[in-house]
XYZ file of N, CA and C in Angstrom:
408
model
N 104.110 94.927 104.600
C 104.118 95.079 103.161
C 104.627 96.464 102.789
N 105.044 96.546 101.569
C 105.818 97.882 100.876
C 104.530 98.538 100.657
N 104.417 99.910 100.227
C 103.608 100.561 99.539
C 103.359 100.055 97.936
N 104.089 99.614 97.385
C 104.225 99.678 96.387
C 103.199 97.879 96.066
N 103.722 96.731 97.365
C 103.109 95.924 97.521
C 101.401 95.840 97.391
N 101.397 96.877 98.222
C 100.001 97.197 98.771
C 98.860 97.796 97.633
N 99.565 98.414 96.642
C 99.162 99.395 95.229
C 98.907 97.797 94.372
N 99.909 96.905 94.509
C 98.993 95.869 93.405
C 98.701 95.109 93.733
N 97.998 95.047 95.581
C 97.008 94.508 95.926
C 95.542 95.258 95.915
N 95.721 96.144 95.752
C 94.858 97.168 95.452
C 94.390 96.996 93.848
N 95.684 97.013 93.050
C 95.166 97.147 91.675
C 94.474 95.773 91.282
N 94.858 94.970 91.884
C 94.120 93.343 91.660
C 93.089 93.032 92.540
N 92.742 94.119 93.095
C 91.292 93.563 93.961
C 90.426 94.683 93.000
N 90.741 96.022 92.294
C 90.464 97.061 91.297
C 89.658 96.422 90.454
N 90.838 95.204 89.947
C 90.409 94.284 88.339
C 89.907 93.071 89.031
N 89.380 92.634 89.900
C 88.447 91.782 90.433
C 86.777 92.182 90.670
N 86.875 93.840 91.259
C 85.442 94.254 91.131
C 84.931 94.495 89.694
N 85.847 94.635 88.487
C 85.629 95.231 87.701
C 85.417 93.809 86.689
N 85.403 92.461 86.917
C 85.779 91.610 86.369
C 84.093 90.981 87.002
N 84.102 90.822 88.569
C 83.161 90.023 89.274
C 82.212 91.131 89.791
N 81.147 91.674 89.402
C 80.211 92.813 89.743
C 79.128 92.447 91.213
N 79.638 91.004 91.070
C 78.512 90.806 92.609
C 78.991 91.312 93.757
N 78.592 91.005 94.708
C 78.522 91.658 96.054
C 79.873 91.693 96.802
N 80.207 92.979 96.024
C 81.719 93.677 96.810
C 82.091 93.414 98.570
N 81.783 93.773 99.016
C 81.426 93.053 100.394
C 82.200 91.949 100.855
N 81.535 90.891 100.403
C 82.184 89.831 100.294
C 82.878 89.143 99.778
N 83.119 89.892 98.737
C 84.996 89.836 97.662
C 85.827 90.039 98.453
N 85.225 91.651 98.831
C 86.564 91.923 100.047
C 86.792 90.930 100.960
N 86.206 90.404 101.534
C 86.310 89.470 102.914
C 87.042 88.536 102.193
N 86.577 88.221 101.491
C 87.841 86.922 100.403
C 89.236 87.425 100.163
N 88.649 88.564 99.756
C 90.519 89.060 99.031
C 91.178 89.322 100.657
N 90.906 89.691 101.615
C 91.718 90.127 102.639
C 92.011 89.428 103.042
N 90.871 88.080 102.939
C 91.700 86.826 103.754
C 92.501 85.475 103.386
N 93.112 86.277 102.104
C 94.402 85.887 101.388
C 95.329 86.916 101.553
N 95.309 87.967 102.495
C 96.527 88.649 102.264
C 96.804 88.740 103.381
N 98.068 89.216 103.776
C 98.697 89.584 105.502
C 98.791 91.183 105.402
N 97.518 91.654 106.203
C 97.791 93.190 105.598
C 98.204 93.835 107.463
N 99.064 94.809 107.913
C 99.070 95.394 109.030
C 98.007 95.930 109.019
N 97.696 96.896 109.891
C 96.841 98.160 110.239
C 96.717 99.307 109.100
N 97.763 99.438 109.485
C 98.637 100.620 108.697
C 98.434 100.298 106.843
N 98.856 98.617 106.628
C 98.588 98.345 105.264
C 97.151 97.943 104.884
N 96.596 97.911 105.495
C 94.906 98.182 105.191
C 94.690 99.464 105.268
N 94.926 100.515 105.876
C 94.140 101.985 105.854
C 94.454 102.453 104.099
N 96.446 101.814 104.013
C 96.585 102.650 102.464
C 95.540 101.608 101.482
N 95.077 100.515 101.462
C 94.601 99.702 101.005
C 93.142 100.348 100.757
N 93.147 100.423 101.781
C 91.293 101.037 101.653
C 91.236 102.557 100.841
N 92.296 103.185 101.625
C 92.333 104.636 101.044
C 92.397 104.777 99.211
N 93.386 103.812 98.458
C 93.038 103.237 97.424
C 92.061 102.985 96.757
N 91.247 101.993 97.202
C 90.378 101.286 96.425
C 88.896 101.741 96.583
N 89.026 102.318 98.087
C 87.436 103.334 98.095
C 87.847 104.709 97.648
N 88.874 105.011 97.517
C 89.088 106.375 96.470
C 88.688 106.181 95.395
N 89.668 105.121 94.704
C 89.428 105.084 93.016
C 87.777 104.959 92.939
N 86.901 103.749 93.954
C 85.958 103.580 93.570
C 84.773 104.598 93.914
N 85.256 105.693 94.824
C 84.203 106.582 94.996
C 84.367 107.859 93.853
N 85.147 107.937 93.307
C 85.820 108.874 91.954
C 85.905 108.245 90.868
N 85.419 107.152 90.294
C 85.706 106.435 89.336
C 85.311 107.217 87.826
N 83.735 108.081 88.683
C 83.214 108.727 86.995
C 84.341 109.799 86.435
N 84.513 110.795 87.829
C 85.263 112.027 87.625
C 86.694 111.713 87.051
N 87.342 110.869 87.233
C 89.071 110.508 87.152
C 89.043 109.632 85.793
N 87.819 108.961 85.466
C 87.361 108.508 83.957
C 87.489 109.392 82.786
N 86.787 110.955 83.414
C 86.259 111.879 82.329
C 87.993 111.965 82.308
N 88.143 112.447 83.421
C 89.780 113.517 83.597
C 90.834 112.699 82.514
N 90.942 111.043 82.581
C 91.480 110.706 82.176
C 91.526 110.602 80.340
N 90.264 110.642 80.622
C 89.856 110.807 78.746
C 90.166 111.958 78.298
N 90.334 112.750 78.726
C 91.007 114.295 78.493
C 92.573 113.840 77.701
N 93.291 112.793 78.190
C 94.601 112.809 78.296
C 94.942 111.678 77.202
N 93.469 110.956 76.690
C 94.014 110.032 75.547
C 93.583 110.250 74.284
N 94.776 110.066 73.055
C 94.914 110.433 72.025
C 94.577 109.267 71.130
N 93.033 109.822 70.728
C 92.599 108.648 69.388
C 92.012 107.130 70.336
N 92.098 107.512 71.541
C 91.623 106.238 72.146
C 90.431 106.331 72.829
N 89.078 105.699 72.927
C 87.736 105.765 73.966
C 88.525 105.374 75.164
N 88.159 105.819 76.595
C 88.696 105.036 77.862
C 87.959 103.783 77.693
N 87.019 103.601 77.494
C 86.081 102.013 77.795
C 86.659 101.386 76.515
N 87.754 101.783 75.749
C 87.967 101.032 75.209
C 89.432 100.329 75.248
N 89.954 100.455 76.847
C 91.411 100.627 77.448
C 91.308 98.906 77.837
N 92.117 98.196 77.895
C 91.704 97.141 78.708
C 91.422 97.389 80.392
N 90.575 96.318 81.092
C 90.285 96.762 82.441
C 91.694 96.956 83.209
N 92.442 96.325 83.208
C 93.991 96.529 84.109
C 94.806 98.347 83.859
N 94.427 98.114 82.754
C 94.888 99.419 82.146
C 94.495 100.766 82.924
N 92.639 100.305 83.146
C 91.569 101.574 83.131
C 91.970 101.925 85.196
N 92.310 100.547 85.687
C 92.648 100.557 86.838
C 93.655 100.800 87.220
N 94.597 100.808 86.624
C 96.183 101.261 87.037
C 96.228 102.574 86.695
N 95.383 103.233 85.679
C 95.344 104.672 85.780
C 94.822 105.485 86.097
N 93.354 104.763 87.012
C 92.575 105.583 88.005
C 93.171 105.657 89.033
N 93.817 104.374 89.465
C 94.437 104.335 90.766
C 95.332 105.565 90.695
N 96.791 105.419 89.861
C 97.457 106.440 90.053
C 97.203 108.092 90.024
N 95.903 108.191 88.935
C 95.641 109.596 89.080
C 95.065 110.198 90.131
N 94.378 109.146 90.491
C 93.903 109.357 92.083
C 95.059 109.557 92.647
N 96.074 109.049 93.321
C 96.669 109.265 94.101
C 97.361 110.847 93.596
N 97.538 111.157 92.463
C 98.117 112.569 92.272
C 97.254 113.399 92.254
N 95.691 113.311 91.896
C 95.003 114.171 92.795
C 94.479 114.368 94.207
N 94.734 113.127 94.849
C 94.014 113.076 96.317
C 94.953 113.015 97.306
N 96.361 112.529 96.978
C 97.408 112.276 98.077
C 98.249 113.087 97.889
N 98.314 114.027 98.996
C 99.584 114.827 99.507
C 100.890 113.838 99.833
N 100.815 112.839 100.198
C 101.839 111.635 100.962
C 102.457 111.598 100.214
N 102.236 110.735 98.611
C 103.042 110.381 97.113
C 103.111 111.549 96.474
N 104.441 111.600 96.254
C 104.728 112.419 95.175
C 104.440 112.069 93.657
N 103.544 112.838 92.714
C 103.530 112.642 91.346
C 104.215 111.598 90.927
N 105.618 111.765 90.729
C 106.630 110.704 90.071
C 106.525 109.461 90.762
N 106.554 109.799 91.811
C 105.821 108.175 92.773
C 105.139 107.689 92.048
N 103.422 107.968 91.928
C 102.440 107.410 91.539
C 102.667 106.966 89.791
N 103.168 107.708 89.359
C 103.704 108.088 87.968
C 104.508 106.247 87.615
N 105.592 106.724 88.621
C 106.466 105.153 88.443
C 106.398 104.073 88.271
N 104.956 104.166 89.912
C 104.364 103.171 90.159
C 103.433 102.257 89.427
N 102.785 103.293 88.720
C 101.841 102.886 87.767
C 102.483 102.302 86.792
N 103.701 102.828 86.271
C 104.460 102.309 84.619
C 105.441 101.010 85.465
N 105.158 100.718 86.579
C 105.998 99.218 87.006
C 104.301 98.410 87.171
N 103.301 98.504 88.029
C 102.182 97.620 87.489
C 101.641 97.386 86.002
N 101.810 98.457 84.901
C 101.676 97.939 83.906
C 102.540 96.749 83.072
N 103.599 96.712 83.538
C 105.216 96.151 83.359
C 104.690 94.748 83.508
N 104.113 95.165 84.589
C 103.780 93.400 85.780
C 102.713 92.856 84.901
N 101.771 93.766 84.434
C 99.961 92.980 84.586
C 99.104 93.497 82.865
N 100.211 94.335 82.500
C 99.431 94.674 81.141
C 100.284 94.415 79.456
N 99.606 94.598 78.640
C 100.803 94.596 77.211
C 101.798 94.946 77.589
N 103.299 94.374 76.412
C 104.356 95.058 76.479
C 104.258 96.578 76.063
N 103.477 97.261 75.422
C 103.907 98.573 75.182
C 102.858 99.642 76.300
N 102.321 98.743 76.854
C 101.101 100.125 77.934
C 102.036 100.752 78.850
N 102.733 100.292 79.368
C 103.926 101.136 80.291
C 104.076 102.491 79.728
N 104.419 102.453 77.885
C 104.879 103.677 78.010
C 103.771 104.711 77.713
N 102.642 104.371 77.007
C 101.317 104.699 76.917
C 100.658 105.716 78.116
N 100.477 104.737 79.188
C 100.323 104.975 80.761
C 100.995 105.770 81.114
N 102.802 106.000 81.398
C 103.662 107.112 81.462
C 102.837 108.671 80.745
N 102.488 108.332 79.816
C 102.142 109.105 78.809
C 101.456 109.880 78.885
N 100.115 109.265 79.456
C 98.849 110.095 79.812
C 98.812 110.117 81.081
N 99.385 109.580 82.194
C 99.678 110.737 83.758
C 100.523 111.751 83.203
N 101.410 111.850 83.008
C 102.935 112.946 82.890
C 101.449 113.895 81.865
N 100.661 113.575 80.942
C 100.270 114.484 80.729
C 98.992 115.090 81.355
N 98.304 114.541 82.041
C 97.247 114.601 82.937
C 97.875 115.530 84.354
N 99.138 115.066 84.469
C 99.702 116.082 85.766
C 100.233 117.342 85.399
N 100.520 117.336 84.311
C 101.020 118.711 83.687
C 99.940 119.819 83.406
N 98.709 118.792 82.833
C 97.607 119.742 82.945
C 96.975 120.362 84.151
N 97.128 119.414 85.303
C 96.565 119.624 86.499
C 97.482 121.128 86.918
N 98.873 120.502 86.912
C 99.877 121.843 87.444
C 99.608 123.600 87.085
N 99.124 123.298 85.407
C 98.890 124.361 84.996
C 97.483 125.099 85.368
N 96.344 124.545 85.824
C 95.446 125.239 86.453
C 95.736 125.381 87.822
N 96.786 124.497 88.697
C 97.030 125.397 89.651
C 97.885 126.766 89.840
């Protein structure tokens, strides 16, 4: 699988915990055993989805920093997940470059959310990374 594959198997197992609250565990065992994942495409898989979900409060606040006139809980769930995922990856992954995650995110919204969240989403990473840049 592509990376990019693997990000919206990630983002759709994201909006499955966030949809079905019972016993994660055994979602996973379901969701994996509909997919053909390598080695290699399970580690980025996991690295994903136990990121976003072990950072979910912190990358929530961070992200609410970055939206204008909008509550986050009041984002749709695909939305709230395609932009934890990616900010995660621009704060936690050295591997992806910004514009990577950036891209990536405004092509899963393309796929899985309204016609106008793409540019929304663009919107608040590009400004969430700009802020980040400037305290480094």
């Amino acid at each position: 699988m592509t990376r990019s594959e693997i990000r919206e198997q990630a983002l759709r197992f994201l909006y499955q915990l966030a949809v079905q609250v019972d016993d994660s565990v055994q979602q996973e065992e379901r969701f994996l055993s509909y997919n053909d994942f390598s080695e290699a495409d399970l580690k980025f898989f996991h690295n994903l989805v136990d990121g976003v979900m072990d950072h979910a409060d912190e990358l929530d606040q961070e992200i609410t920093t970055a939206l204008v006139d909008w509550k986050f809980d009041r984002l749709p769930l695909i939305d709230q997940n395609i932009l934890r995922m990616a900010w995660f990856e621009i704060k936690y992954s050295s591997e992806v470059p910004p514009a990577v995650a950036i891209s990536e995110a405004v092509q899963l919204a393309k796929l899985y959310s309204d016609e106008g969240a793409h540019s929304y989403i663009n919107a608040v990473l590009g400004s969430l990374y700009r802020q980040h840049e400037a305290k480094e």
